Amino acid sequence: MKKIVVLTGAGISAESGISTFRDSNGLWKKYRFEELASPGAWARNPELVLEFYNMRRKQLFEVKPNAAHYALVELESKYDVQIITQNVDDLHERAGSKNVLHLHGELKKVRSTVDSGLVYELDHWELKLGDKCEKGSQLRPHIVWFGEAVPMIGSAAEIASTADIVIVIGTSMVVYPAAGLIGYAKSDIPKYYVDPKASHFGGVSNLTVIEKKAGSGVPELVRQLLEG
Ligand code: OAD
């Protein structure tokens, strides 16, 4: 079975109703990430940080996977599919994808501030100041903030290096180290990039650009790969 590695970003969830970060209506156009998604922000104003992630978690309970998430599940009938996502939503899992690696953490998980190994699944949207881990420390969102290490990057790079085909969907490819993952893929394998503003991707060999929204571009590409 050939292995397809799929790198996804906020764009794949846009048609489910989740905002991207850098589009004109994106989250980082409305908010300053230094004030919401960094260790400094957490130290200065944990209540504000919790509120930001609570708002996004609440929304996650209200949205659904879209045609692009579901199309990637169909791909599993013919390929060994590994998804590496920068997204903190769980829409790939809810669509039914089997292998999903979250590079930047998961919105529905929280963790201890004294022991990063203590990770808990949250079955409701609100994390409050005063909610504690079993060791008595405040719980924080299980998110990789700006300035923090990306623990899964080594595994992700290894996976990318074993791909027979790479598909990149809905990411501006500006946040490192995630954006560097494509560089680990073999240069001679086919690579596809589905994004309505795909212009920001240069210097990648064997790249086919599909300038479409994920909801139409991904099902079309999947059909082509299943028929080919
Ligand atoms: P960005 O907001 O930087 O980029 C979103 C991409 O999605 C852009 O290239 C858009 O053109 C594209 N897009 C918009 N609508 C789309 C659609 N319907 N179908 C397909 N593509 C569409 O989001 P990311 O690249 O995911 O990190 O951002 C990377 C990281 O920066 C995030 O994981 C987050 C953020 O700060 C953390 O929070 C740690």
PDB file of C-alpha atoms and ligand atoms in Angstrom:
ATOM      1  CA  MET A   1       0.000   0.000   0.000  1.00  0.00           C
ATOM      2  CA  LYS A   2       1.358   3.420  -0.909  1.00  0.00           C
ATOM      3  CA  LYS A   3       1.651   5.916   1.883  1.00  0.00           C
ATOM      4  CA  ILE A   4       0.005   9.336   1.610  1.00  0.00           C
ATOM      5  CA  VAL A   5       1.033  11.970   4.120  1.00  0.00           C
ATOM      6  CA  VAL A   6      -1.448  14.832   4.421  1.00  0.00           C
ATOM      7  CA  LEU A   7      -0.378  18.114   6.018  1.00  0.00           C
ATOM      8  CA  THR A   8      -3.388  20.183   7.004  1.00  0.00           C
ATOM      9  CA  GLY A   9      -3.878  23.714   8.323  1.00  0.00           C
ATOM     10  CA  ALA A  10      -6.729  25.971   9.331  1.00  0.00           C
ATOM     11  CA  GLY A  11      -8.044  26.199   5.737  1.00  0.00           C
ATOM     12  CA  ILE A  12      -9.397  22.639   5.775  1.00  0.00           C
ATOM     13  CA  SER A  13     -11.728  23.541   8.645  1.00  0.00           C
ATOM     14  CA  ALA A  14     -12.739  26.958   7.268  1.00  0.00           C
ATOM     15  CA  GLU A  15     -15.834  25.606   5.511  1.00  0.00           C
ATOM     16  CA  SER A  16     -16.910  23.985   8.785  1.00  0.00           C
ATOM     17  CA  GLY A  17     -17.115  27.527  10.199  1.00  0.00           C
ATOM     18  CA  ILE A  18     -13.823  27.704  12.101  1.00  0.00           C
ATOM     19  CA  SER A  19     -11.808  30.877  11.474  1.00  0.00           C
ATOM     20  CA  THR A  20      -8.323  30.657   9.988  1.00  0.00           C
ATOM     21  CA  PHE A  21      -5.527  32.778  11.471  1.00  0.00           C
ATOM     22  CA  ARG A  22      -4.112  34.968   8.708  1.00  0.00           C
ATOM     23  CA  ASP A  23      -6.962  35.441   6.197  1.00  0.00           C
ATOM     24  CA  SER A  24      -8.674  38.851   6.228  1.00  0.00           C
ATOM     25  CA  ASN A  25     -11.201  37.629   8.857  1.00  0.00           C
ATOM     26  CA  GLY A  26      -8.606  35.453  10.605  1.00  0.00           C
ATOM     27  CA  LEU A  27      -8.074  35.226  14.373  1.00  0.00           C
ATOM     28  CA  TRP A  28      -4.658  36.907  14.266  1.00  0.00           C
ATOM     29  CA  LYS A  29      -6.208  39.868  12.422  1.00  0.00           C
ATOM     30  CA  LYS A  30      -8.611  40.357  15.339  1.00  0.00           C
ATOM     31  CA  TYR A  31      -6.361  39.450  18.269  1.00  0.00           C
ATOM     32  CA  ARG A  32      -2.659  39.763  19.056  1.00  0.00           C
ATOM     33  CA  PHE A  33      -1.288  36.248  19.486  1.00  0.00           C
ATOM     34  CA  GLU A  34       1.283  37.527  22.016  1.00  0.00           C
ATOM     35  CA  GLU A  35      -1.650  38.378  24.304  1.00  0.00           C
ATOM     36  CA  LEU A  36      -3.426  35.032  23.940  1.00  0.00           C
ATOM     37  CA  ALA A  37      -1.180  32.232  22.755  1.00  0.00           C
ATOM     38  CA  SER A  38       2.161  32.522  24.504  1.00  0.00           C
ATOM     39  CA  PRO A  39       3.671  31.553  27.870  1.00  0.00           C
ATOM     40  CA  GLY A  40       3.980  35.309  28.615  1.00  0.00           C
ATOM     41  CA  ALA A  41       0.255  35.806  28.061  1.00  0.00           C
ATOM     42  CA  TRP A  42      -0.510  32.910  30.411  1.00  0.00           C
ATOM     43  CA  ALA A  43       1.745  34.389  33.098  1.00  0.00           C
ATOM     44  CA  ARG A  44       0.257  37.893  32.732  1.00  0.00           C
ATOM     45  CA  ASN A  45      -3.420  37.128  32.258  1.00  0.00           C
ATOM     46  CA  PRO A  46      -4.425  33.462  32.526  1.00  0.00           C
ATOM     47  CA  GLU A  47      -8.117  34.378  32.690  1.00  0.00           C
ATOM     48  CA  LEU A  48      -7.974  36.026  29.255  1.00  0.00           C
ATOM     49  CA  VAL A  49      -6.080  33.068  27.783  1.00  0.00           C
ATOM     50  CA  LEU A  50      -8.634  30.621  29.205  1.00  0.00           C
ATOM     51  CA  GLU A  51     -11.466  32.762  27.835  1.00  0.00           C
ATOM     52  CA  PHE A  52      -9.962  32.724  24.328  1.00  0.00           C
ATOM     53  CA  TYR A  53      -9.584  28.937  24.276  1.00  0.00           C
ATOM     54  CA  ASN A  54     -12.971  28.420  25.971  1.00  0.00           C
ATOM     55  CA  MET A  55     -14.593  30.435  23.204  1.00  0.00           C
ATOM     56  CA  ARG A  56     -12.879  28.305  20.551  1.00  0.00           C
ATOM     57  CA  ARG A  57     -13.638  25.043  22.394  1.00  0.00           C
ATOM     58  CA  LYS A  58     -17.288  26.005  22.726  1.00  0.00           C
ATOM     59  CA  GLN A  59     -17.436  26.607  18.981  1.00  0.00           C
ATOM     60  CA  LEU A  60     -15.838  23.220  18.332  1.00  0.00           C
ATOM     61  CA  PHE A  61     -18.779  21.493  20.026  1.00  0.00           C
ATOM     62  CA  GLU A  62     -21.065  23.266  17.530  1.00  0.00           C
ATOM     63  CA  VAL A  63     -19.338  22.579  14.183  1.00  0.00           C
ATOM     64  CA  LYS A  64     -19.032  19.481  11.989  1.00  0.00           C
ATOM     65  CA  PRO A  65     -16.450  17.995   9.617  1.00  0.00           C
ATOM     66  CA  ASN A  66     -16.856  19.030   5.978  1.00  0.00           C
ATOM     67  CA  ALA A  67     -16.465  17.305   2.594  1.00  0.00           C
ATOM     68  CA  ALA A  68     -12.674  17.660   2.695  1.00  0.00           C
ATOM     69  CA  HIS A  69     -12.331  15.857   6.039  1.00  0.00           C
ATOM     70  CA  TYR A  70     -14.631  13.064   4.820  1.00  0.00           C
ATOM     71  CA  ALA A  71     -12.822  12.705   1.473  1.00  0.00           C
ATOM     72  CA  LEU A  72      -9.538  12.037   3.299  1.00  0.00           C
ATOM     73  CA  VAL A  73     -11.235   9.126   5.097  1.00  0.00           C
ATOM     74  CA  GLU A  74     -12.214   7.583   1.721  1.00  0.00           C
ATOM     75  CA  LEU A  75      -8.563   7.678   0.704  1.00  0.00           C
ATOM     76  CA  GLU A  76      -7.883   5.017   3.353  1.00  0.00           C
ATOM     77  CA  SER A  77      -9.613   2.387   1.176  1.00  0.00           C
ATOM     78  CA  LYS A  78      -6.608   2.365  -1.161  1.00  0.00           C
ATOM     79  CA  TYR A  79      -3.745   4.063   0.709  1.00  0.00           C
ATOM     80  CA  ASP A  80      -1.993   4.081   4.037  1.00  0.00           C
ATOM     81  CA  VAL A  81      -2.999   7.636   5.047  1.00  0.00           C
ATOM     82  CA  GLN A  82      -1.226   9.596   7.775  1.00  0.00           C
ATOM     83  CA  ILE A  83      -2.541  13.049   8.601  1.00  0.00           C
ATOM     84  CA  ILE A  84      -0.267  15.601  10.236  1.00  0.00           C
ATOM     85  CA  THR A  85      -2.348  18.593  11.256  1.00  0.00           C
ATOM     86  CA  GLN A  86      -1.509  22.001  12.657  1.00  0.00           C
ATOM     87  CA  ASN A  87      -5.157  22.257  13.685  1.00  0.00           C
ATOM     88  CA  VAL A  88      -6.257  21.914  17.275  1.00  0.00           C
ATOM     89  CA  ASP A  89      -9.798  20.896  16.318  1.00  0.00           C
ATOM     90  CA  ASP A  90     -10.857  17.239  16.190  1.00  0.00           C
ATOM     91  CA  LEU A  91     -12.654  17.315  12.838  1.00  0.00           C
ATOM     92  CA  HIS A  92     -10.338  14.766  11.186  1.00  0.00           C
ATOM     93  CA  GLU A  93     -11.049  12.296  14.000  1.00  0.00           C
ATOM     94  CA  ARG A  94     -14.780  12.997  13.957  1.00  0.00           C
ATOM     95  CA  ALA A  95     -14.862  12.409  10.190  1.00  0.00           C
ATOM     96  CA  GLY A  96     -13.250   9.015  10.822  1.00  0.00           C
ATOM     97  CA  SER A  97      -9.572   9.394   9.895  1.00  0.00           C
ATOM     98  CA  LYS A  98      -7.531   6.726  11.679  1.00  0.00           C
ATOM     99  CA  ASN A  99      -4.058   8.239  11.912  1.00  0.00           C
ATOM    100  CA  VAL A 100      -3.969  11.859  13.011  1.00  0.00           C
ATOM    101  CA  LEU A 101      -0.946  13.567  14.551  1.00  0.00           C
ATOM    102  CA  HIS A 102      -1.587  16.980  16.118  1.00  0.00           C
ATOM    103  CA  LEU A 103       1.483  19.185  15.907  1.00  0.00           C
ATOM    104  CA  HIS A 104       0.068  22.149  17.819  1.00  0.00           C
ATOM    105  CA  GLY A 105      -1.990  20.347  20.452  1.00  0.00           C
ATOM    106  CA  GLU A 106      -5.695  19.684  20.891  1.00  0.00           C
ATOM    107  CA  LEU A 107      -8.453  22.032  21.973  1.00  0.00           C
ATOM    108  CA  LYS A 108     -10.447  19.356  23.778  1.00  0.00           C
ATOM    109  CA  LYS A 109      -7.481  18.390  25.927  1.00  0.00           C
ATOM    110  CA  VAL A 110      -6.030  20.216  28.931  1.00  0.00           C
ATOM    111  CA  ARG A 111      -2.928  19.548  30.941  1.00  0.00           C
ATOM    112  CA  SER A 112      -1.219  20.134  34.250  1.00  0.00           C
ATOM    113  CA  THR A 113       1.070  23.144  34.642  1.00  0.00           C
ATOM    114  CA  VAL A 114       3.490  21.178  36.845  1.00  0.00           C
ATOM    115  CA  ASP A 115       3.597  17.881  34.933  1.00  0.00           C
ATOM    116  CA  SER A 116       3.140  18.080  31.163  1.00  0.00           C
ATOM    117  CA  GLY A 117       2.533  14.309  31.095  1.00  0.00           C
ATOM    118  CA  LEU A 118      -0.777  14.771  32.908  1.00  0.00           C
ATOM    119  CA  VAL A 119      -3.157  15.355  30.008  1.00  0.00           C
ATOM    120  CA  TYR A 120      -6.934  15.160  30.373  1.00  0.00           C
ATOM    121  CA  GLU A 121      -9.789  15.018  27.874  1.00  0.00           C
ATOM    122  CA  LEU A 122     -12.386  17.736  28.526  1.00  0.00           C
ATOM    123  CA  ASP A 123     -15.972  16.680  27.779  1.00  0.00           C
ATOM    124  CA  HIS A 124     -17.329  20.218  28.190  1.00  0.00           C
ATOM    125  CA  TRP A 125     -16.171  23.557  26.790  1.00  0.00           C
ATOM    126  CA  GLU A 126     -15.206  25.565  29.838  1.00  0.00           C
ATOM    127  CA  LEU A 127     -11.845  25.433  31.624  1.00  0.00           C
ATOM    128  CA  LYS A 128     -11.820  27.732  34.646  1.00  0.00           C
ATOM    129  CA  LEU A 129      -9.240  29.346  36.861  1.00  0.00           C
ATOM    130  CA  GLY A 130      -9.132  27.000  39.853  1.00  0.00           C
ATOM    131  CA  ASP A 131      -9.579  23.795  37.809  1.00  0.00           C
ATOM    132  CA  LYS A 132      -6.679  21.658  38.964  1.00  0.00           C
ATOM    133  CA  CYS A 133      -4.778  18.510  38.021  1.00  0.00           C
ATOM    134  CA  GLU A 134      -4.410  15.575  40.423  1.00  0.00           C
ATOM    135  CA  LYS A 135      -1.210  17.171  41.739  1.00  0.00           C
ATOM    136  CA  GLY A 136      -3.088  20.342  42.670  1.00  0.00           C
ATOM    137  CA  SER A 137      -1.811  22.695  39.953  1.00  0.00           C
ATOM    138  CA  GLN A 138      -3.871  24.824  37.588  1.00  0.00           C
ATOM    139  CA  LEU A 139      -4.849  23.156  34.298  1.00  0.00           C
ATOM    140  CA  ARG A 140      -3.937  24.902  31.039  1.00  0.00           C
ATOM    141  CA  PRO A 141      -4.986  24.346  27.409  1.00  0.00           C
ATOM    142  CA  HIS A 142      -3.080  21.460  25.738  1.00  0.00           C
ATOM    143  CA  ILE A 143      -1.844  23.779  23.005  1.00  0.00           C
ATOM    144  CA  VAL A 144       1.636  24.529  21.704  1.00  0.00           C
ATOM    145  CA  TRP A 145       1.982  28.277  22.223  1.00  0.00           C
ATOM    146  CA  PHE A 146       4.312  30.629  20.390  1.00  0.00           C
ATOM    147  CA  GLY A 147       7.774  30.293  21.868  1.00  0.00           C
ATOM    148  CA  GLU A 148       7.182  26.713  23.051  1.00  0.00           C
ATOM    149  CA  ALA A 149       8.800  23.572  21.654  1.00  0.00           C
ATOM    150  CA  VAL A 150       6.802  21.367  19.276  1.00  0.00           C
ATOM    151  CA  PRO A 151       7.183  17.913  20.871  1.00  0.00           C
ATOM    152  CA  MET A 152       5.739  15.962  17.909  1.00  0.00           C
ATOM    153  CA  ILE A 153       7.944  17.522  15.216  1.00  0.00           C
ATOM    154  CA  GLY A 154      10.510  14.669  15.221  1.00  0.00           C
ATOM    155  CA  SER A 155       7.839  12.008  14.658  1.00  0.00           C
ATOM    156  CA  ALA A 156       6.187  14.187  12.010  1.00  0.00           C
ATOM    157  CA  ALA A 157       9.454  14.654  10.100  1.00  0.00           C
ATOM    158  CA  GLU A 158      10.065  10.910  10.141  1.00  0.00           C
ATOM    159  CA  ILE A 159       6.566  10.257   8.789  1.00  0.00           C
ATOM    160  CA  ALA A 160       7.024  12.895   6.045  1.00  0.00           C
ATOM    161  CA  SER A 161      10.280  11.253   4.960  1.00  0.00           C
ATOM    162  CA  THR A 162       8.498   7.926   4.301  1.00  0.00           C
ATOM    163  CA  ALA A 163       5.696   9.357   2.118  1.00  0.00           C
ATOM    164  CA  ASP A 164       5.024   8.152  -1.429  1.00  0.00           C
ATOM    165  CA  ILE A 165       2.653  11.077  -2.009  1.00  0.00           C
ATOM    166  CA  VAL A 166       2.216  14.324  -0.031  1.00  0.00           C
ATOM    167  CA  ILE A 167      -0.932  16.454   0.065  1.00  0.00           C
ATOM    168  CA  VAL A 168      -0.849  19.890   1.703  1.00  0.00           C
ATOM    169  CA  ILE A 169      -4.230  21.487   2.441  1.00  0.00           C
ATOM    170  CA  GLY A 170      -5.223  24.947   3.668  1.00  0.00           C
ATOM    171  CA  THR A 171      -2.113  26.269   5.328  1.00  0.00           C
ATOM    172  CA  SER A 172      -0.154  29.458   4.740  1.00  0.00           C
ATOM    173  CA  MET A 173       3.046  27.489   5.462  1.00  0.00           C
ATOM    174  CA  VAL A 174       4.566  30.333   7.448  1.00  0.00           C
ATOM    175  CA  VAL A 175       4.740  28.812  10.927  1.00  0.00           C
ATOM    176  CA  TYR A 176       7.891  26.803  11.624  1.00  0.00           C
ATOM    177  CA  PRO A 177       8.805  24.069  12.260  1.00  0.00           C
ATOM    178  CA  ALA A 178       5.537  22.790  10.687  1.00  0.00           C
ATOM    179  CA  ALA A 179       6.188  24.646   7.433  1.00  0.00           C
ATOM    180  CA  GLY A 180       9.526  22.856   7.068  1.00  0.00           C
ATOM    181  CA  LEU A 181       7.960  19.375   7.043  1.00  0.00           C
ATOM    182  CA  ILE A 182       7.538  19.301   3.263  1.00  0.00           C
ATOM    183  CA  GLY A 183      11.335  19.518   3.072  1.00  0.00           C
ATOM    184  CA  TYR A 184      11.583  16.034   4.615  1.00  0.00           C
ATOM    185  CA  ALA A 185       9.575  14.429   1.800  1.00  0.00           C
ATOM    186  CA  LYS A 186      11.540  12.761  -0.995  1.00  0.00           C
ATOM    187  CA  SER A 187      12.044  15.191  -3.856  1.00  0.00           C
ATOM    188  CA  ASP A 188      10.826  12.856  -6.631  1.00  0.00           C
ATOM    189  CA  ILE A 189       7.400  11.952  -5.158  1.00  0.00           C
ATOM    190  CA  PRO A 190       4.176  13.699  -6.274  1.00  0.00           C
ATOM    191  CA  LYS A 191       3.039  16.578  -4.049  1.00  0.00           C
ATOM    192  CA  TYR A 192      -0.277  18.399  -4.162  1.00  0.00           C
ATOM    193  CA  TYR A 193      -1.259  21.683  -2.573  1.00  0.00           C
ATOM    194  CA  VAL A 194      -4.955  22.543  -2.196  1.00  0.00           C
ATOM    195  CA  ASP A 195      -5.508  26.173  -1.158  1.00  0.00           C
ATOM    196  CA  PRO A 196      -7.485  28.998  -2.799  1.00  0.00           C
ATOM    197  CA  LYS A 197      -4.471  31.299  -2.292  1.00  0.00           C
ATOM    198  CA  ALA A 198      -1.718  28.850  -3.056  1.00  0.00           C
ATOM    199  CA  SER A 199       0.722  31.485  -4.317  1.00  0.00           C
ATOM    200  CA  HIS A 200       2.909  31.389  -1.197  1.00  0.00           C
ATOM    201  CA  PHE A 201       4.464  27.993  -1.930  1.00  0.00           C
ATOM    202  CA  GLY A 202       7.751  28.038  -3.845  1.00  0.00           C
ATOM    203  CA  GLY A 203      10.786  25.858  -4.409  1.00  0.00           C
ATOM    204  CA  VAL A 204       9.064  22.476  -3.945  1.00  0.00           C
ATOM    205  CA  SER A 205       9.732  19.849  -6.610  1.00  0.00           C
ATOM    206  CA  ASN A 206       6.942  17.879  -8.316  1.00  0.00           C
ATOM    207  CA  LEU A 207       4.252  20.145  -6.891  1.00  0.00           C
ATOM    208  CA  THR A 208       0.762  20.340  -8.380  1.00  0.00           C
ATOM    209  CA  VAL A 209      -1.126  23.381  -7.143  1.00  0.00           C
ATOM    210  CA  ILE A 210      -4.916  23.148  -6.899  1.00  0.00           C
ATOM    211  CA  GLU A 211      -6.186  26.670  -6.291  1.00  0.00           C
ATOM    212  CA  LYS A 212      -9.547  25.679  -4.824  1.00  0.00           C
ATOM    213  CA  LYS A 213     -11.276  25.591  -1.497  1.00  0.00           C
ATOM    214  CA  ALA A 214     -10.746  22.357   0.403  1.00  0.00           C
ATOM    215  CA  GLY A 215     -14.458  21.429   0.254  1.00  0.00           C
ATOM    216  CA  SER A 216     -14.281  21.034  -3.537  1.00  0.00           C
ATOM    217  CA  GLY A 217     -10.537  20.628  -4.250  1.00  0.00           C
ATOM    218  CA  VAL A 218      -9.925  17.762  -1.818  1.00  0.00           C
ATOM    219  CA  PRO A 219     -12.828  15.485  -2.925  1.00  0.00           C
ATOM    220  CA  GLU A 220     -11.746  16.023  -6.562  1.00  0.00           C
ATOM    221  CA  LEU A 221      -8.136  15.119  -5.802  1.00  0.00           C
ATOM    222  CA  VAL A 222      -9.196  12.103  -3.742  1.00  0.00           C
ATOM    223  CA  ARG A 223     -11.366  10.836  -6.613  1.00  0.00           C
ATOM    224  CA  GLN A 224      -8.396  11.178  -8.961  1.00  0.00           C
ATOM    225  CA  LEU A 225      -6.078   9.305  -6.565  1.00  0.00           C
ATOM    226  CA  LEU A 226      -8.607   6.514  -6.007  1.00  0.00           C
ATOM    227  CA  GLU A 227      -9.171   6.057  -9.744  1.00  0.00           C
ATOM    228  CA  GLY A 228      -5.489   6.310 -10.724  1.00  0.00           C
TER     229      GLY A 228
HETATM  230  P1  OAD B   1      -3.344  30.382   8.313  1.00  0.00           P
HETATM  231  O1  OAD B   1      -4.493  31.212   8.759  1.00  0.00           O
HETATM  232  O2  OAD B   1      -1.983  30.960   8.420  1.00  0.00           O
HETATM  233  O3  OAD B   1      -3.569  29.948   6.803  1.00  0.00           O
HETATM  234  C1  OAD B   1      -4.797  29.442   6.379  1.00  0.00           C
HETATM  235  C2  OAD B   1      -4.681  29.000   4.931  1.00  0.00           C
HETATM  236  O4  OAD B   1      -5.915  28.418   4.583  1.00  0.00           O
HETATM  237  C3  OAD B   1      -4.399  30.130   3.942  1.00  0.00           C
HETATM  238  O5  OAD B   1      -3.360  29.739   3.053  1.00  0.00           O
HETATM  239  C4  OAD B   1      -5.727  30.288   3.206  1.00  0.00           C
HETATM  240  O6  OAD B   1      -5.571  30.678   1.843  1.00  0.00           O
HETATM  241  C5  OAD B   1      -6.280  28.882   3.294  1.00  0.00           C
HETATM  242  N1  OAD B   1      -7.748  28.758   3.199  1.00  0.00           N
HETATM  243  C6  OAD B   1      -8.713  29.633   3.557  1.00  0.00           C
HETATM  244  N2  OAD B   1      -9.930  29.132   3.307  1.00  0.00           N
HETATM  245  C7  OAD B   1      -9.731  27.900   2.774  1.00  0.00           C
HETATM  246  C8  OAD B   1     -10.590  26.866   2.296  1.00  0.00           C
HETATM  247  N3  OAD B   1     -11.928  26.984   2.330  1.00  0.00           N
HETATM  248  N4  OAD B   1     -10.024  25.740   1.806  1.00  0.00           N
HETATM  249  C9  OAD B   1      -8.677  25.589   1.764  1.00  0.00           C
HETATM  250  N5  OAD B   1      -7.831  26.523   2.189  1.00  0.00           N
HETATM  251  C10 OAD B   1      -8.339  27.666   2.682  1.00  0.00           C
HETATM  252  O7  OAD B   1      -3.457  28.985   9.103  1.00  0.00           O
HETATM  253  P2  OAD B   1      -2.325  27.877   9.330  1.00  0.00           P
HETATM  254  O8  OAD B   1      -1.394  27.816   8.179  1.00  0.00           O
HETATM  255  O9  OAD B   1      -3.024  26.641   9.735  1.00  0.00           O
HETATM  256  O10 OAD B   1      -0.709  27.824  15.510  1.00  0.00           O
HETATM  257  O11 OAD B   1      -1.572  28.493  10.587  1.00  0.00           O
HETATM  258  C11 OAD B   1      -0.510  27.793  11.157  1.00  0.00           C
HETATM  259  C12 OAD B   1      -0.484  28.016  12.655  1.00  0.00           C
HETATM  260  O12 OAD B   1      -0.492  29.409  12.941  1.00  0.00           O
HETATM  261  C13 OAD B   1      -1.702  27.487  13.390  1.00  0.00           C
HETATM  262  O13 OAD B   1      -1.607  26.106  13.681  1.00  0.00           O
HETATM  263  C14 OAD B   1      -1.735  28.302  14.637  1.00  0.00           C
HETATM  264  C15 OAD B   1      -1.417  29.655  14.067  1.00  0.00           C
HETATM  265  O14 OAD B   1      -0.800  30.544  14.918  1.00  0.00           O
HETATM  266  C16 OAD B   1      -0.869  27.905  16.839  1.00  0.00           C
HETATM  267  O15 OAD B   1      -1.841  28.423  17.353  1.00  0.00           O
HETATM  268  C17 OAD B   1       0.243  27.293  17.615  1.00  0.00           C
END
